[in-house]
Amino acid sequence: MNKNVILRRIIKGLLIAVLIIIASISVYSMHRNKCMQKNDLLVSFESLTPIDEENYTLGDIDYKDCVYSEKIGRIIFSFHKDGSKRMTLMDSKNGYIREYIGNVLLNEFDYRKEDLLAEIKSYLNPRVWFGGCRNIVKEFNQKRVRSEQECISINELLDKGEIDVIKQNKKNKIVISKSGKYYVN
């Protein structure tokens, strides 16, 4: 065979492999974005009965840990002495963790995507190929949605019932729970 023909086949094969990788990454990213938009646990946690509930205090903060199941997730409420209430929601079904101040989203973390990236990075480590050991290093990079001051001001608007003012900002998404409470994502 001619060297040019072999070189063309190798280049075509590499291009096809790169296109398949890019397509699979984009499909996975669209799937994760769709999962991050789901609010199943947030909408229904007030009507669900936790299978395990634990109250404890660390320092000046009181905590209430409600576990619904391994498939559904858990919610940890923290009550601060200054009267503020935070809620950390771990949605196991959709694979994310969100932290709320009052009823407003402060930050979020897509742990399923980070687990996959950590697995891929661990296989790219040369120690896997030569030494046989594989260290999986997970990074906890939360995506900050709002500042704490923004959350406090939006909570004040929620208390006043000014939903239309909150909706004017396009990044605010209103979620209504089964009990009728408003949450801002």
Coordinates of N, CA and C in Angstrom, one line a residue:
M1 N 0.8 -1.2 0.0 CA 0.0 0.0 0.0 C 0.9 1.2 0.0
N2 N 0.3 2.2 -0.6 CA 1.0 3.5 -0.6 C 1.0 4.2 0.8
K3 N 2.1 4.9 1.1 CA 2.2 5.6 2.4 C 1.1 6.6 2.6
N4 N 0.7 7.3 1.5 CA -0.3 8.3 1.6 C -1.7 7.7 1.9
V5 N -2.0 6.6 1.4 CA -3.2 5.9 1.7 C -3.3 5.5 3.2
I6 N -2.2 5.0 3.7 CA -2.1 4.6 5.1 C -2.3 5.8 6.0
L7 N -1.6 6.8 5.6 CA -1.7 8.1 6.4 C -3.1 8.7 6.4
R8 N -3.8 8.6 5.3 CA -5.1 9.1 5.2 C -6.1 8.3 6.1
R9 N -5.9 7.0 6.1 CA -6.7 6.1 6.9 C -6.5 6.4 8.4
I10 N -5.3 6.6 8.8 CA -5.0 6.9 10.2 C -5.6 8.2 10.6
I11 N -5.5 9.2 9.7 CA -6.1 10.5 10.0 C -7.6 10.5 10.1
K12 N -8.2 9.7 9.1 CA -9.7 9.5 9.2 C -10.1 8.8 10.4
G13 N -9.4 7.8 10.8 CA -9.7 7.1 12.1 C -9.6 8.0 13.3
L14 N -8.5 8.8 13.3 CA -8.4 9.7 14.5 C -9.5 10.8 14.5
L15 N -9.9 11.3 13.3 CA -10.9 12.3 13.2 C -12.3 11.7 13.7
I16 N -12.5 10.5 13.3 CA -13.8 9.8 13.7 C -13.8 9.6 15.2
A17 N -12.7 9.2 15.7 CA -12.6 9.0 17.2 C -12.8 10.3 17.9
V18 N -12.2 11.4 17.4 CA -12.4 12.7 18.1 C -13.8 13.1 18.0
L19 N -14.5 12.9 16.8 CA -15.9 13.3 16.7 C -16.8 12.5 17.6
I20 N -16.5 11.2 17.8 CA -17.3 10.4 18.7 C -17.1 10.9 20.1
I21 N -15.9 11.2 20.5 CA -15.7 11.7 21.9 C -16.4 13.0 22.1
I22 N -16.3 14.0 21.1 CA -17.0 15.3 21.3 C -18.5 15.1 21.3
A23 N -19.0 14.2 20.5 CA -20.5 14.0 20.5 C -20.9 13.4 21.8
S24 N -20.2 12.4 22.3 CA -20.6 11.8 23.6 C -20.5 12.8 24.8
I25 N -19.5 13.7 24.8 CA -19.3 14.7 25.8 C -20.5 15.6 25.8
S26 N -20.9 16.1 24.6 CA -22.0 17.0 24.4 C -23.3 16.4 24.8
V27 N -23.5 15.1 24.5 CA -24.8 14.5 24.9 C -24.8 14.3 26.4
Y28 N -23.7 13.9 27.0 CA -23.6 13.8 28.4 C -23.9 15.1 29.1
S29 N -23.3 16.2 28.6 CA -23.5 17.5 29.2 C -24.9 18.0 29.1
M30 N -25.6 17.7 28.0 CA -27.0 18.0 27.9 C -27.8 17.2 28.9
H31 N -27.5 16.0 29.0 CA -28.2 15.1 30.0 C -28.0 15.7 31.4
R32 N -26.8 16.1 31.8 CA -26.5 16.6 33.2 C -27.2 17.9 33.4
N33 N -27.3 18.8 32.3 CA -28.0 20.1 32.4 C -29.5 19.8 32.7
K34 N -30.0 18.8 32.0 CA -31.4 18.5 32.2 C -31.7 18.0 33.6
C35 N -30.8 17.2 34.1 CA -30.9 16.7 35.5 C -30.8 17.8 36.5
M36 N -29.9 18.7 36.2 CA -29.7 19.9 37.2 C -31.0 20.8 37.2
Q37 N -31.8 20.7 36.2 CA -33.0 21.5 36.2 C -34.2 20.9 37.0
K38 N -34.1 19.6 37.3 CA -35.1 18.9 38.0 C -35.1 19.3 39.5
N39 N -36.3 19.5 40.0 CA -36.4 19.9 41.4 C -37.4 18.9 42.2
D40 N -37.3 17.6 41.9 CA -38.2 16.6 42.5 C -38.2 16.7 44.0
L41 N -37.0 16.6 44.6 CA -36.9 16.6 46.1 C -37.3 17.9 46.7
L42 N -36.9 19.0 46.1 CA -37.3 20.3 46.6 C -38.8 20.6 46.6
V43 N -39.4 20.1 45.6 CA -40.9 20.3 45.4 C -41.6 19.4 46.4
S44 N -41.2 18.2 46.7 CA -42.0 17.3 47.5 C -41.4 16.9 48.9
F45 N -40.3 17.5 49.4 CA -39.8 17.0 50.6 C -40.7 17.3 51.8
E46 N -41.5 18.4 51.7 CA -42.4 18.7 52.8 C -43.5 17.7 53.0
S47 N -43.9 17.0 51.9 CA -44.9 16.0 52.0 C -44.4 14.6 52.3
L48 N -43.1 14.4 52.2 CA -42.5 13.1 52.4 C -42.2 12.9 53.9
T49 N -42.2 11.7 54.3 CA -41.8 11.3 55.6 C -40.4 10.8 55.6
P50 N -39.5 11.4 56.4 CA -38.1 10.9 56.4 C -38.0 9.5 57.1
I51 N -37.1 8.7 56.5 CA -36.9 7.4 57.2 C -36.0 7.5 58.4
D52 N -35.2 8.6 58.4 CA -34.3 8.8 59.6 C -34.2 10.3 59.8
E53 N -34.3 10.7 61.0 CA -34.2 12.2 61.3 C -33.4 12.3 62.6
E54 N -32.4 13.2 62.5 CA -31.5 13.4 63.6 C -31.3 14.9 63.9
N55 N -31.4 15.2 65.1 CA -31.2 16.6 65.5 C -29.9 16.7 66.4
Y56 N -29.0 17.6 66.1 CA -27.8 17.8 66.8 C -27.3 19.3 66.8
T57 N -26.4 19.6 67.6 CA -25.9 21.0 67.7 C -24.3 20.9 67.6
L58 N -23.8 21.8 66.8 CA -22.4 21.9 66.6 C -22.1 23.4 66.8
G59 N -21.4 23.7 67.9 CA -21.1 25.2 68.2 C -22.4 25.9 68.5
D60 N -22.6 27.0 67.7 CA -23.8 27.8 67.9 C -24.9 27.4 66.9
I61 N -24.7 26.4 66.2 CA -25.6 26.1 65.1 C -26.4 24.8 65.4
D62 N -27.7 24.8 65.3 CA -28.5 23.6 65.4 C -28.8 23.0 64.1
Y63 N -28.7 21.7 64.0 CA -28.9 21.0 62.7 C -30.0 20.0 62.8
K64 N -30.7 19.8 61.7 CA -31.8 18.8 61.6 C -31.5 18.0 60.3
D65 N -31.1 16.8 60.4 CA -30.7 16.0 59.2 C -31.9 15.0 58.9
C66 N -32.5 15.2 57.8 CA -33.6 14.3 57.3 C -33.2 13.5 56.2
V67 N -33.1 12.1 56.3 CA -32.8 11.2 55.3 C -34.1 10.6 54.8
Y68 N -34.3 10.7 53.4 CA -35.5 10.2 52.9 C -35.3 8.8 52.3
S69 N -34.2 8.5 51.6 CA -33.7 7.2 51.2 C -32.5 7.4 50.4
E70 N -31.8 6.3 50.1 CA -30.6 6.4 49.3 C -30.9 6.8 47.8
K71 N -32.1 6.4 47.4 CA -32.5 6.8 46.0 C -33.1 8.2 45.9
I72 N -33.6 8.7 47.0 CA -34.2 10.0 46.9 C -33.2 11.1 47.3
G73 N -32.7 11.0 48.5 CA -31.7 11.9 49.0 C -31.9 12.3 50.4
R74 N -31.3 13.4 50.8 CA -31.4 13.9 52.2 C -31.4 15.4 52.2
I75 N -31.9 16.0 53.3 CA -31.9 17.5 53.5 C -31.4 17.7 54.9
I76 N -30.4 18.7 54.9 CA -29.9 19.1 56.2 C -30.2 20.5 56.5
F77 N -31.0 20.8 57.5 CA -31.4 22.2 57.9 C -30.4 22.6 58.9
S78 N -30.0 23.9 58.8 CA -29.1 24.5 59.9 C -29.8 25.8 60.3
F79 N -29.9 25.9 61.6 CA -30.6 27.0 62.2 C -29.5 27.8 63.0
H80 N -29.2 29.0 62.5 CA -28.1 29.8 63.1 C -28.7 30.7 64.2
K81 N -27.9 31.2 65.2 CA -28.4 32.0 66.3 C -28.9 33.3 65.8
D82 N -28.4 33.8 64.7 CA -28.9 35.1 64.2 C -30.3 35.1 63.6
G83 N -30.9 33.9 63.6 CA -32.2 33.7 63.0 C -32.3 33.2 61.6
S84 N -31.1 33.1 60.9 CA -31.1 32.7 59.6 C -31.2 31.1 59.5
K85 N -31.8 30.7 58.4 CA -32.0 29.2 58.2 C -31.4 28.9 56.9
R86 N -30.6 27.8 56.9 CA -30.0 27.3 55.7 C -30.5 25.9 55.4
M87 N -30.5 25.5 54.2 CA -30.9 24.2 53.8 C -30.0 23.6 52.8
T88 N -29.4 22.4 53.1 CA -28.5 21.8 52.1 C -29.3 20.5 51.6
L89 N -29.5 20.5 50.3 CA -30.3 19.5 49.7 C -29.4 18.6 48.8
M90 N -29.4 17.3 49.1 CA -28.6 16.4 48.4 C -29.6 15.5 47.6
D91 N -29.8 15.7 46.3 CA -30.7 15.0 45.5 C -30.0 13.8 44.9
S92 N -30.2 12.6 45.4 CA -29.5 11.4 44.9 C -30.0 11.0 43.6
K93 N -31.3 11.2 43.3 CA -31.9 10.8 42.1 C -31.3 11.5 40.9
N94 N -31.1 12.9 41.1 CA -30.6 13.7 40.0 C -29.1 14.0 40.1
G95 N -28.5 13.7 41.2 CA -27.0 13.8 41.3 C -26.5 15.2 41.6
Y96 N -27.1 16.0 42.5 CA -26.5 17.3 42.8 C -26.8 17.6 44.2
I97 N -26.0 18.6 44.7 CA -26.1 19.2 46.0 C -26.4 20.7 45.9
R98 N -27.4 21.2 46.6 CA -27.7 22.6 46.5 C -27.8 23.1 47.9
E99 N -27.3 24.4 48.1 CA -27.4 25.0 49.4 C -28.3 26.3 49.2
Y100 N -29.3 26.4 50.1 CA -30.2 27.5 50.1 C -30.0 28.3 51.4
I101 N -30.2 29.6 51.3 CA -30.3 30.5 52.4 C -31.8 30.9 52.4
G102 N -32.5 30.5 53.4 CA -33.9 30.7 53.4 C -34.5 29.9 52.3
N103 N -35.1 30.5 51.3 CA -35.7 29.8 50.2 C -35.0 30.2 48.9
V104 N -33.8 30.7 49.0 CA -33.1 31.1 47.8 C -31.8 30.3 47.6
L105 N -31.6 29.9 46.4 CA -30.4 29.1 46.1 C -29.1 29.9 46.2
L106 N -28.2 29.4 47.0 CA -26.9 30.1 47.1 C -25.8 29.5 46.2
N107 N -25.6 28.2 46.2 CA -24.7 27.5 45.3 C -25.1 26.1 45.1
E108 N -24.5 25.5 44.1 CA -24.9 24.1 43.7 C -23.6 23.4 43.3
F109 N -23.7 22.0 43.3 CA -22.5 21.2 43.0 C -23.1 19.9 42.3
D110 N -22.6 19.6 41.1 CA -23.0 18.5 40.3 C -22.0 17.3 40.6
Y111 N -22.3 16.5 41.6 CA -21.3 15.5 42.0 C -21.3 14.3 41.1
R112 N -22.3 14.0 40.3 CA -22.1 12.9 39.3 C -21.2 13.3 38.2
K113 N -21.2 14.5 37.7 CA -20.3 14.9 36.7 C -18.9 15.0 37.2
E114 N -18.7 15.4 38.5 CA -17.4 15.5 39.1 C -16.8 14.1 39.3
D115 N -17.7 13.1 39.7 CA -17.2 11.7 39.8 C -16.7 11.1 38.5
L116 N -17.5 11.4 37.4 CA -17.0 10.9 36.1 C -15.7 11.6 35.7
L117 N -15.6 12.9 35.9 CA -14.3 13.5 35.5 C -13.2 13.0 36.3
A118 N -13.4 12.7 37.6 CA -12.3 12.2 38.5 C -11.9 10.8 38.0
E119 N -12.9 10.0 37.5 CA -12.5 8.7 37.0 C -11.7 8.8 35.7
I120 N -12.1 9.7 34.8 CA -11.3 9.9 33.6 C -9.9 10.4 33.9
K121 N -9.8 11.3 34.8 CA -8.5 11.9 35.1 C -7.6 10.8 35.7
S122 N -8.2 9.9 36.5 CA -7.4 8.9 37.2 C -6.8 7.9 36.1
Y123 N -7.5 7.6 35.0 CA -7.0 6.8 34.0 C -5.9 7.5 33.2
L124 N -5.9 8.8 33.1 CA -4.9 9.5 32.4 C -3.6 9.6 33.2
N125 N -3.6 9.2 34.4 CA -2.4 9.3 35.2 C -1.4 8.2 34.8
P126 N -0.1 8.5 34.6 CA 0.8 7.5 34.1 C 1.0 6.4 35.2
R127 N 0.8 6.6 36.4 CA 1.0 5.6 37.4 C 0.0 4.4 37.2
V128 N -1.2 4.7 36.6 CA -2.1 3.6 36.3 C -1.5 2.7 35.3
W129 N -0.8 3.2 34.3 CA -0.3 2.3 33.2 C 1.0 1.6 33.6
F130 N 1.8 2.2 34.4 CA 3.1 1.6 34.8 C 3.1 1.0 36.1
G131 N 2.4 1.5 37.1 CA 2.4 1.0 38.5 C 1.2 0.2 38.9
G132 N 0.1 0.4 38.2 CA -1.1 -0.4 38.5 C -1.9 0.3 39.6
C133 N -1.5 1.3 40.2 CA -2.3 1.9 41.2 C -3.1 3.1 40.6
R134 N -4.3 3.3 41.2 CA -5.2 4.3 40.7 C -5.7 5.2 41.8
N135 N -5.3 6.4 41.8 CA -5.8 7.3 42.8 C -6.9 8.2 42.2
I136 N -8.1 8.2 42.8 CA -9.2 9.0 42.3 C -9.3 10.2 43.2
V137 N -9.0 11.4 42.6 CA -9.0 12.6 43.3 C -10.3 13.4 42.9
K138 N -11.2 13.6 43.8 CA -12.4 14.4 43.5 C -12.2 15.8 44.0
E139 N -12.6 16.7 43.1 CA -12.6 18.1 43.5 C -14.0 18.6 43.8
F140 N -14.1 19.4 44.9 CA -15.4 19.9 45.3 C -15.5 21.3 44.9
N141 N -15.9 21.6 43.7 CA -16.0 22.9 43.1 C -17.4 23.3 43.0
Q142 N -17.9 24.1 44.0 CA -19.3 24.5 43.9 C -19.5 25.6 43.0
K143 N -20.6 25.7 42.3 CA -20.9 26.8 41.4 C -21.7 27.8 42.2
R144 N -21.1 29.0 42.5 CA -21.8 30.0 43.2 C -22.8 30.7 42.3
V145 N -24.1 30.6 42.7 CA -25.2 31.2 42.0 C -25.4 32.6 42.3
R146 N -25.4 32.9 43.6 CA -25.7 34.2 44.2 C -24.8 34.5 45.4
S147 N -24.6 35.7 45.7 CA -23.9 36.1 46.9 C -24.9 36.0 48.1
E148 N -24.4 35.9 49.3 CA -25.3 35.8 50.5 C -26.2 37.1 50.6
Q149 N -25.7 38.2 50.2 CA -26.5 39.4 50.3 C -27.7 39.4 49.3
E150 N -27.4 38.9 48.1 CA -28.5 38.7 47.1 C -29.6 37.8 47.6
C151 N -29.1 36.7 48.3 CA -30.1 35.7 48.8 C -31.0 36.4 49.9
I152 N -30.4 37.2 50.7 CA -31.1 37.9 51.8 C -32.1 38.8 51.2
S153 N -31.7 39.6 50.2 CA -32.6 40.6 49.6 C -33.8 39.9 48.9
I154 N -33.5 38.7 48.2 CA -34.6 38.0 47.5 C -35.5 37.4 48.5
N155 N -35.0 36.9 49.7 CA -35.8 36.3 50.7 C -36.7 37.4 51.3
E156 N -36.3 38.7 51.4 CA -37.1 39.8 51.9 C -38.2 40.0 50.9
L157 N -37.9 39.9 49.6 CA -38.9 40.1 48.6 C -40.0 39.0 48.6
L158 N -39.5 37.8 48.9 CA -40.4 36.6 49.0 C -41.3 36.8 50.2
D159 N -40.8 37.3 51.3 CA -41.6 37.5 52.5 C -42.7 38.6 52.2
K160 N -42.4 39.6 51.4 CA -43.3 40.6 51.1 C -44.3 40.2 50.0
G161 N -44.1 39.0 49.4 CA -44.9 38.5 48.3 C -44.7 39.2 47.0
E162 N -43.6 39.8 46.7 CA -43.3 40.4 45.5 C -42.7 39.5 44.5
I163 N -43.4 38.5 44.0 CA -43.0 37.5 43.1 C -42.6 38.1 41.7
D164 N -43.4 39.0 41.3 CA -43.2 39.6 40.0 C -41.9 40.3 39.9
V165 N -41.4 41.0 41.0 CA -40.1 41.7 41.0 C -39.0 40.6 40.9
I166 N -39.2 39.5 41.6 CA -38.2 38.4 41.5 C -38.1 37.9 40.1
K167 N -39.2 37.7 39.4 CA -39.3 37.1 38.1 C -38.6 38.1 37.0
Q168 N -38.5 39.3 37.3 CA -38.0 40.3 36.4 C -36.5 40.0 36.1
N169 N -35.8 39.4 37.0 CA -34.4 39.0 36.8 C -34.5 37.6 36.1
K170 N -33.9 37.5 34.9 CA -34.0 36.3 34.1 C -33.3 35.1 34.7
K171 N -32.3 35.4 35.6 CA -31.6 34.2 36.2 C -32.4 33.6 37.4
N172 N -33.4 34.3 37.9 CA -34.2 33.8 39.0 C -35.3 32.9 38.4
K173 N -35.3 31.6 38.9 CA -36.4 30.7 38.5 C -37.2 30.3 39.7
I174 N -38.5 30.6 39.6 CA -39.4 30.3 40.8 C -39.8 28.9 40.7
V175 N -39.7 28.2 41.8 CA -40.2 26.8 42.0 C -41.2 26.8 43.1
I176 N -42.4 26.2 42.9 CA -43.4 26.2 43.9 C -43.5 24.7 44.4
S177 N -43.4 24.6 45.7 CA -43.5 23.2 46.3 C -44.9 22.8 46.4
K178 N -45.1 21.6 46.8 CA -46.5 21.0 46.9 C -47.3 21.7 48.0
S179 N -46.5 22.3 49.0 CA -47.2 23.0 50.1 C -47.5 24.4 49.8
G180 N -47.0 24.9 48.7 CA -47.3 26.3 48.2 C -46.2 27.2 48.5
K181 N -45.0 26.8 49.1 CA -43.9 27.6 49.3 C -43.2 28.0 48.1
Y182 N -42.6 29.2 48.0 CA -41.9 29.6 46.8 C -40.4 29.4 47.1
Y183 N -39.7 28.9 46.2 CA -38.2 28.8 46.2 C -37.7 29.4 45.0
V184 N -36.5 30.0 45.1 CA -35.9 30.7 43.9 C -34.6 30.0 43.6
N185 N -34.5 29.4 42.4 CA -33.3 28.7 41.9 C -32.6 29.7 41.0

